[in-house]
Amino acid sequence: MLRFKVAYALVILGFQIDLFKCEIYTSYEEMRKLFDTQHEVTRRLDDYIKFEEDRLRKAKDVVENFRSFSQISKIDQENFIGNPVNSFLVLKLMVKDIQRFVDLLNTIDDLKKMVSELKERYNLPGDEDYEGVIKGMHRLEDTYLLNPSDIRTGSLSMRHTSRALNAFECFELGRIAYENKDYYHAIRWMNESLIQVELEGNQPSIDKVEILDYYAFSTAKQGNIKHAIDLTKQIIELEPDHERAEANLKYFEKALKDYKKLLQGDNGDNLDLSNNPFVFKNPRPEHVLGSEREIYESLCRGDYKPSRKQKNLHCRYISYNPLLKIAPVKEELVHDKPKIWLYHDVITEKQIEIMKELATPKLRRAIVRSPVTGKFETAEYRISKSGWLTDREHPSLNYLTKLVKAVTNLTMETAEEWQIANYGIGGQYEPHFDFARKTEPRDAFSEAIGNRIATWLFYLETPEVGGATVFPPVGARVNPTKRSAAFWYNLHPSGDGDYRTRHAACPVLYGTKWVSNKWIHMVGQEFVRPCNLFREESPEKYL
């Protein structure tokens, strides 16, 4: 194993944080609070430094990092927080750099008292948040085909609101991948770190040998034995007494020799090695989505071109309900099979703020129902925070429920409460179904309400880049636009699940994403959308 395996944790003078409730990286709102929090942390640390400035020179350097970051973030905070590179940097400050500060001064009682006070007053981030933000950046890297250099320089939108990452920070993005046996991203970021450490000259932010150590092992795990040998030789050149590097070199050379023997023909002649360990390869890890992942990511980028041409797409004003007579709703049919509608300007700025304000204190890591056990649990494929609101909490919520009823002509008697979700760094919800399938536990939804017949989705914010709602089976894509709402039926008129409605929330590359959805159930819709023997009959018949 590697010499420099370090388990980073936020254990400041012996206290631990409840990370399940924290999970700051999953929510933009939590990140906004964290940016405010770090200003106060900076001030408190700086006050302490002034008492013993000479002895605390190294600690002063740490605080300077806090201060400079704080000043930059105040210039345009909304855009600053929207850049995931900045979110990574502030978590690094709050997890790694503050731990370094404590390590420098861990014999001072006053510091223990000050940190304890900070712990009591603020929900400081921990190791899971630090790892989470890095995994989120890896998702962005994959989904939007970004090079490590794009992320390192903060080139994620038309605006550059981030400083460039140094060699150590690039190394960290690779180390977390390595710790999770994700050698694909480990190689990409160790290579970027190696490039940067050479540019840093006589005062590098990390030892070159440490980078090479992780890089050599990762590249060997991806089958690049020849490259691993070259990297290991560089380690020995820099540190001739590096025992593990010497042992690894012997192991790699033997592995390459054994591989060559396997490639010998029956007559003992070597076969062509051009496509073997001498050609560098770095395949992405296997993914549970399989071939669907390529379509999903292509749709998120806006690259995917469906093979079937859409028909009869149209826009119209609808006013068939008394609630809509004075203010007709703008309806756009954005996909025909299955039908997906987009309603424009159907929620006001004031109503959006009410939803956010009421939901923010309730935000928790979003959970999903396991298709195997039927129990609710967190999942890597859904990264966001969500909270639930009832119509009783504010008149605006009750009005919005009536609006959904007026537009869809469906009863809300068996509909679920409003779910509000906030997506943080790399936040996403991979392809999934809203309805319960026959293979899932029978108690997924009670007979009193039935299956989820339809989904209504308000967009409460417009992300600058990313965050689209996509439907991989049919190649459909809905761009999130503030004050609009998407609507689709999850079930055929026969009551069978419509597998074409498998959909996903793409990762937010830049900015923030807030949504609010209401799931509408079958029971009570018998006279509005009657069951039918024919699966494909248009639900428009019942509007």
XYZ file of C-alpha atoms in Angstrom:
543
model
C 0.000 0.000 0.000
C 1.079 3.551 -0.417
C 3.258 5.279 2.144
C 1.199 8.419 2.172
C -2.289 6.967 2.737
C -3.812 9.503 5.060
C -7.333 9.349 6.433
C -8.493 12.954 6.531
C -11.282 13.660 9.032
C -12.628 16.707 10.765
C -11.704 15.723 14.308
C -10.936 19.108 15.803
C -9.566 18.516 19.316
C -11.615 15.374 19.765
C -15.093 16.332 18.591
C -17.103 14.590 15.904
C -19.964 15.959 13.768
C -23.161 14.163 12.837
C -22.320 13.823 9.137
C -25.615 12.288 8.065
C -27.435 15.468 8.957
C -24.613 17.662 7.647
C -23.810 16.481 4.081
C -23.288 20.097 3.060
C -22.115 19.212 -0.444
C -25.589 17.955 -1.470
C -27.262 21.358 -1.203
C -26.592 24.797 -2.674
C -28.459 26.392 0.248
C -26.173 24.660 2.747
C -23.174 25.812 0.714
C -24.460 29.403 0.854
C -24.662 29.162 4.644
C -21.193 27.660 4.710
C -19.729 30.594 2.777
C -21.201 32.928 5.392
C -19.879 30.714 8.180
C -16.301 30.738 6.930
C -16.180 34.538 7.191
C -16.808 34.240 10.936
C -14.304 31.398 11.277
C -11.705 33.549 9.526
C -12.302 36.452 11.916
C -12.047 34.268 15.017
C -8.850 32.582 13.868
C -7.314 35.932 12.963
C -8.131 37.373 16.409
C -6.277 34.512 18.032
C -3.229 34.858 15.764
C -2.641 38.453 16.908
C -1.702 37.354 20.467
C 1.354 35.321 19.504
C 2.178 36.350 15.975
C 5.859 35.408 15.997
C 5.310 31.828 17.171
C 2.261 31.426 14.952
C 3.802 32.320 11.599
C 2.752 29.098 9.895
C -0.709 29.344 11.365
C -0.864 32.906 10.034
C -0.303 31.555 6.525
C -3.341 29.314 6.914
C -5.475 32.220 8.013
C -4.239 34.275 5.064
C -5.664 31.606 2.799
C -9.010 31.968 4.565
C -8.895 35.746 4.291
C -8.008 35.920 0.607
C -10.707 33.424 -0.266
C -13.238 35.315 1.821
C -12.479 38.613 0.085
C -12.788 37.141 -3.386
C -16.097 35.446 -2.555
C -17.687 38.701 -1.345
C -17.351 40.407 -4.745
C -20.117 38.399 -6.447
C -21.239 35.769 -3.987
C -24.046 34.182 -6.029
C -21.846 33.510 -9.048
C -18.920 32.614 -6.810
C -20.847 29.910 -4.964
C -22.264 28.616 -8.252
C -18.783 27.528 -9.372
C -18.135 23.983 -8.057
C -14.389 24.637 -7.945
C -14.996 27.335 -5.327
C -17.201 24.939 -3.360
C -14.341 22.452 -3.325
C -11.915 25.144 -2.197
C -14.072 26.337 0.701
C -14.561 22.754 1.886
C -10.817 22.233 1.671
C -10.354 25.331 3.832
C -12.907 24.206 6.380
C -11.802 20.567 6.558
C -8.132 20.328 5.612
C -6.675 23.753 6.345
C -8.450 24.228 9.656
C -7.136 20.807 10.726
C -3.632 21.945 9.760
C -4.171 25.029 11.897
C -5.168 22.847 14.858
C -2.193 20.539 14.307
C 0.144 23.534 14.467
C -1.360 24.787 17.718
C -2.711 21.710 19.413
C -0.971 22.397 22.707
C -2.754 25.670 23.357
C -5.751 25.557 25.696
C -7.247 28.801 24.390
C -7.389 27.335 20.895
C -9.233 24.277 22.202
C -11.797 26.551 23.797
C -12.197 28.664 20.661
C -12.658 25.644 18.382
C -15.168 24.146 20.803
C -17.181 27.365 20.588
C -17.066 27.258 16.796
C -18.225 23.657 16.874
C -21.202 24.567 19.065
C -22.233 27.568 16.973
C -21.777 26.191 13.437
C -22.523 22.986 11.622
C -18.974 22.602 10.344
C -18.342 20.282 7.387
C -16.593 16.946 7.717
C -14.845 14.234 5.796
C -18.007 13.076 4.010
C -18.659 16.586 2.700
C -15.083 16.873 1.461
C -15.272 13.529 -0.322
C -18.760 14.327 -1.619
C -17.769 17.575 -3.313
C -14.852 15.822 -5.045
C -17.083 12.997 -6.289
C -19.474 15.660 -7.556
C -16.667 17.261 -9.546
C -15.815 13.879 -11.042
C -19.457 13.528 -12.153
C -19.286 16.926 -13.831
C -16.017 15.944 -15.466
C -17.604 12.829 -16.986
C -21.038 14.156 -17.895
C -19.843 17.341 -19.592
C -16.604 15.911 -21.068
C -14.363 18.283 -19.117
C -10.612 17.990 -18.972
C -8.978 18.257 -15.531
C -7.391 21.490 -16.765
C -10.892 22.946 -17.355
C -11.830 22.288 -13.753
C -8.432 23.331 -12.405
C -8.755 26.777 -13.995
C -12.483 27.130 -13.216
C -13.386 27.325 -16.910
C -16.934 26.047 -16.459
C -18.978 28.896 -17.924
C -18.570 32.244 -19.639
C -17.367 33.713 -16.330
C -14.205 32.773 -14.466
C -14.972 33.191 -10.771
C -12.419 30.820 -9.293
C -8.704 30.830 -8.715
C -6.718 28.003 -10.294
C -6.093 24.853 -8.241
C -2.521 24.164 -7.172
C -0.719 20.822 -7.416
C -1.823 19.679 -3.944
C -5.489 20.424 -4.674
C -5.288 18.509 -7.967
C -3.650 15.692 -6.027
C -6.573 15.643 -3.587
C -9.042 15.221 -6.452
C -7.020 12.193 -7.509
C -6.444 10.827 -4.002
C -10.156 10.642 -3.183
C -10.708 8.779 -6.460
C -7.864 6.415 -5.562
C -9.312 5.766 -2.098
C -12.562 4.722 -3.793
C -10.733 2.469 -6.273
C -11.668 4.854 -9.079
C -8.352 4.659 -10.901
C -9.747 6.373 -14.000
C -10.113 9.722 -12.250
C -7.058 9.063 -10.072
C -4.840 8.888 -13.167
C -6.345 12.003 -14.749
C -5.837 14.110 -11.629
C -2.424 12.730 -10.651
C -1.257 13.615 -14.154
C -2.659 17.150 -13.759
C -1.011 17.427 -10.336
C 2.312 16.314 -11.812
C 2.091 19.018 -14.484
C 1.370 21.691 -11.880
C 4.063 20.623 -9.410
C 6.674 21.095 -12.138
C 5.398 24.644 -12.705
C 5.531 25.498 -8.996
C 9.321 25.432 -8.969
C 11.244 25.510 -5.678
C 8.207 25.870 -3.434
C 5.821 23.105 -4.519
C 2.540 22.624 -2.689
C 3.151 18.856 -2.519
C 6.083 16.461 -2.805
C 6.499 15.172 -6.365
C 7.331 11.696 -5.046
C 3.928 11.450 -3.367
C 2.175 12.229 -6.658
C 4.271 9.684 -8.546
C 3.562 7.051 -5.887
C -0.205 7.262 -6.339
C 0.115 7.752 -10.093
C 2.259 4.626 -10.618
C -0.026 2.350 -8.638
C -3.190 3.718 -10.274
C -1.842 3.377 -13.791
C -0.736 -0.194 -13.040
C -4.259 -1.029 -11.870
C -5.532 0.183 -15.261
C -3.182 -2.200 -17.041
C -0.434 0.271 -18.003
C 2.505 -1.732 -16.668
C 5.111 -0.072 -18.896
C 3.982 3.387 -17.804
C 3.937 2.304 -14.150
C 7.545 1.162 -14.512
C 8.578 4.551 -15.937
C 6.858 6.424 -13.091
C 8.382 4.169 -10.455
C 11.861 4.737 -11.905
C 11.278 8.477 -11.490
C 10.540 7.913 -7.796
C 13.787 5.985 -7.324
C 15.703 8.675 -9.179
C 14.380 11.279 -6.736
C 14.647 9.042 -3.653
C 17.149 6.200 -4.206
C 16.307 4.658 -0.806
C 12.578 4.426 -1.472
C 12.069 0.791 -0.432
C 8.530 0.342 -1.607
C 9.301 1.858 -5.014
C 12.154 -0.626 -5.425
C 9.836 -3.504 -4.505
C 7.121 -2.221 -6.837
C 9.601 -1.886 -9.690
C 10.578 -5.552 -9.370
C 6.913 -6.541 -9.243
C 5.999 -4.471 -12.312
C 8.981 -5.706 -14.338
C 8.098 -9.327 -13.547
C 4.468 -8.714 -14.506
C 5.572 -7.241 -17.846
C 7.928 -10.172 -18.468
C 5.176 -12.681 -17.721
C 2.817 -10.799 -20.029
C 5.309 -10.959 -22.887
C 5.572 -14.717 -22.464
C 1.804 -15.050 -22.859
C 2.030 -13.196 -26.170
C 4.577 -15.596 -27.691
C 3.324 -17.697 -30.584
C 3.626 -21.479 -30.905
C 7.028 -21.105 -32.569
C 8.342 -18.867 -29.773
C 8.283 -15.633 -31.785
C 6.867 -12.541 -30.100
C 3.517 -11.393 -31.423
C 2.717 -7.763 -32.196
C 2.717 -5.782 -28.904
C 1.418 -2.532 -30.387
C -1.976 -2.861 -28.677
C -0.742 -4.180 -25.363
C 0.993 -2.619 -22.317
C 2.939 -0.151 -24.452
C -0.226 1.720 -25.467
C -1.594 3.836 -22.622
C -5.197 3.123 -21.703
C -7.484 4.482 -19.028
C -11.036 3.126 -19.367
C -13.853 4.593 -17.309
C -15.149 2.281 -14.570
C -18.186 0.097 -15.141
C -21.472 1.812 -14.310
C -24.802 0.429 -13.176
C -26.532 2.298 -16.034
C -24.539 0.398 -18.652
C -25.183 1.611 -22.204
C -27.885 3.990 -20.947
C -25.198 6.164 -19.378
C -23.920 7.322 -22.776
C -27.397 8.488 -23.855
C -28.070 10.090 -20.470
C -24.831 12.073 -20.475
C -25.241 13.046 -24.138
C -28.735 14.376 -23.389
C -27.365 16.339 -20.432
C -24.850 18.008 -22.754
C -27.493 18.629 -25.409
C -25.577 16.519 -27.936
C -28.054 13.676 -28.406
C -30.150 13.649 -31.576
C -33.172 11.299 -31.376
C -33.725 9.146 -34.470
C -37.492 9.743 -34.571
C -38.833 13.118 -35.645
C -41.373 14.738 -33.323
C -44.880 15.353 -34.689
C -47.648 17.812 -33.888
C -45.673 19.793 -31.325
C -47.506 22.994 -30.541
C -48.068 25.864 -28.122
C -51.422 27.180 -26.911
C -53.199 29.059 -24.169
C -55.471 26.946 -21.976
C -58.388 28.411 -20.043
C -60.936 25.588 -19.760
C -61.038 25.830 -15.938
C -62.674 28.823 -14.170
C -59.405 29.439 -12.311
C -57.707 30.015 -15.661
C -60.271 32.284 -17.311
C -58.692 35.577 -16.249
C -55.095 34.374 -16.648
C -54.813 31.577 -19.250
C -51.786 29.321 -18.909
C -49.149 29.078 -21.650
C -48.801 25.392 -22.588
C -46.081 23.909 -24.810
C -46.015 20.291 -25.937
C -42.271 19.531 -25.970
C -42.482 15.797 -26.769
C -45.209 13.721 -28.394
C -44.572 10.082 -27.427
C -44.877 10.089 -24.490
C -46.479 13.484 -24.175
C -44.445 15.899 -22.067
C -45.826 19.384 -21.495
C -44.051 22.522 -20.346
C -46.107 25.316 -18.769
C -44.548 28.774 -18.806
C -44.815 31.495 -16.133
C -47.137 29.465 -13.904
C -45.532 30.360 -10.575
C -44.572 33.830 -9.351
C -41.289 35.002 -7.872
C -43.069 35.579 -4.553
C -44.466 32.039 -4.493
C -41.017 30.668 -5.267
C -39.465 32.575 -2.377
C -42.188 31.324 -0.030
C -41.492 27.737 -1.046
C -37.736 28.146 -0.561
C -38.095 29.937 2.760
C -40.431 27.300 4.197
C -38.433 24.364 2.836
C -34.891 25.466 3.728
C -35.053 24.503 7.450
C -36.434 21.100 6.448
C -33.829 20.180 3.836
C -32.280 16.766 4.429
C -30.316 14.408 2.210
C -32.812 13.074 -0.357
C -33.761 9.416 -0.022
C -35.240 6.904 -2.451
C -37.328 3.760 -2.015
C -35.216 0.655 -2.582
C -36.746 -1.493 -5.351
C -35.487 -4.551 -3.454
C -36.449 -3.926 0.172
C -39.076 -1.202 -0.243
C -37.318 0.836 2.465
C -36.265 4.470 2.064
C -32.515 5.086 1.981
C -29.872 7.441 0.586
C -28.299 6.498 -2.753
C -25.282 7.605 -4.782
C -27.495 8.069 -7.829
C -29.561 10.763 -6.095
C -27.484 13.668 -4.796
C -29.638 16.491 -3.483
C -31.407 17.696 -0.374
C -35.163 17.758 -0.105
C -37.936 18.770 2.238
C -41.712 18.380 2.269
C -44.395 21.072 2.570
C -48.143 20.752 3.113
C -50.799 23.076 1.740
C -51.682 24.028 5.319
C -48.340 25.780 5.814
C -49.145 28.746 3.574
C -52.054 29.936 1.406
C -49.725 30.101 -1.615
C -49.102 26.358 -1.410
C -52.814 25.664 -1.322
C -53.304 27.927 -4.348
C -50.560 26.156 -6.311
C -52.173 22.796 -5.650
C -55.457 24.192 -7.000
C -53.570 25.501 -10.026
C -52.138 22.038 -10.778
C -55.659 20.611 -10.500
C -56.993 23.284 -12.866
C -54.296 22.722 -15.493
C -54.226 18.894 -15.407
C -57.914 18.334 -14.600
C -56.777 15.677 -12.097
C -57.977 15.474 -8.504
C -55.418 16.341 -5.828
C -57.188 14.366 -3.101
C -54.659 11.520 -3.293
C -51.663 13.585 -4.437
C -48.529 13.731 -2.293
C -47.283 16.808 -0.473
C -44.981 19.289 -2.183
C -41.409 18.024 -2.320
C -38.787 20.782 -2.651
C -35.289 19.752 -3.763
C -32.056 21.724 -3.845
C -29.154 20.359 -5.891
C -25.593 21.103 -4.793
C -22.176 20.418 -6.351
C -22.642 17.887 -9.146
C -26.149 17.283 -7.794
C -28.175 14.864 -9.871
C -30.845 12.177 -9.894
C -29.833 9.431 -12.325
C -32.423 7.722 -14.595
C -35.364 6.390 -12.587
C -39.115 5.820 -12.700
C -41.617 7.789 -10.645
C -44.150 4.953 -10.683
C -43.887 1.684 -8.756
C -43.150 -1.283 -10.973
C -44.652 -4.723 -10.566
C -41.286 -6.097 -9.459
C -41.169 -3.734 -6.481
C -42.630 -4.548 -3.036
C -46.445 -4.637 -3.131
C -46.719 -1.997 -0.416
C -44.822 0.628 -2.452
C -48.064 2.638 -2.540
C -51.216 1.768 -0.640
C -54.405 0.718 -2.432
C -56.046 3.810 -0.960
C -54.082 6.088 -3.295
C -52.807 3.764 -6.032
C -49.736 4.196 -8.193
C -48.279 7.550 -9.291
C -50.283 8.392 -12.390
C -48.538 11.690 -13.175
C -45.718 14.069 -12.180
C -45.841 17.875 -11.936
C -42.439 19.572 -11.649
C -41.956 23.280 -10.898
C -38.580 24.839 -11.783
C -37.777 27.365 -9.052
C -34.375 28.436 -10.435
C -32.545 28.512 -13.752
C -29.065 26.952 -13.488
C -26.509 28.756 -15.635
C -25.172 25.477 -17.042
C -26.618 21.980 -16.650
C -29.504 20.644 -14.600
C -31.802 19.594 -17.467
C -34.552 16.990 -17.053
C -33.930 14.239 -19.608
C -35.756 11.098 -20.736
C -33.141 8.633 -22.104
C -35.562 6.030 -23.584
C -37.017 8.612 -26.004
C -34.232 11.191 -26.232
C -36.331 13.994 -24.737
C -34.877 16.957 -22.848
C -36.522 19.754 -20.856
C -34.376 22.752 -19.942
C -35.063 24.079 -16.432
C -36.429 27.608 -16.676
C -37.444 29.515 -13.574
C -41.239 29.908 -13.120
C -42.049 27.083 -15.554
C -43.363 23.573 -14.850
C -43.094 20.222 -16.627
C -45.897 17.646 -16.583
C -46.202 14.077 -17.833
C -48.206 10.906 -17.218
C -46.262 8.011 -15.692
C -48.937 5.430 -16.522
C -50.686 4.386 -19.702
C -54.494 4.805 -19.756
C -54.599 1.051 -19.062
C -52.861 1.642 -15.717
C -49.631 -0.021 -16.834
C -46.385 1.802 -16.199
C -45.085 3.810 -19.146
C -41.420 2.838 -19.278
C -40.733 5.628 -21.756
C -41.034 8.098 -18.843
C -37.788 6.919 -17.260
C -36.099 10.260 -16.593
C -33.194 11.937 -14.827
C -32.050 15.245 -13.362
C -28.705 16.122 -14.958
C -25.847 17.395 -12.757
C -25.660 21.147 -12.277
C -22.386 22.316 -13.805
C -22.617 25.972 -12.818
C -25.166 27.753 -10.683
C -27.917 26.289 -8.522
C -31.082 24.306 -9.078
C -34.283 24.345 -7.034
C -37.329 22.301 -8.027
C -40.662 21.434 -6.464
C -42.674 18.416 -7.526
C -46.077 16.954 -6.778
C -46.777 13.305 -7.484
C -50.392 12.640 -8.419
C -51.905 9.207 -7.736
C -54.454 6.994 -9.527
C -57.270 6.814 -7.017
C -59.840 9.541 -7.625
C -59.054 9.902 -11.331
C -61.597 7.285 -12.464
C -63.929 9.772 -14.138
C -61.202 12.164 -15.320
C -58.843 9.627 -16.851
C -60.714 6.292 -16.889
C -58.821 3.053 -17.221
C -58.775 1.798 -20.813
C -58.035 -1.488 -22.492
C -55.876 0.360 -25.021
C -52.538 1.437 -23.557
C -51.786 4.234 -26.029
C -55.033 6.235 -26.008
C -54.206 9.913 -25.673
C -54.780 11.358 -22.190
C -55.630 14.650 -23.906
C -59.060 13.178 -24.498
C -59.806 13.696 -20.832
C -58.530 17.252 -20.487
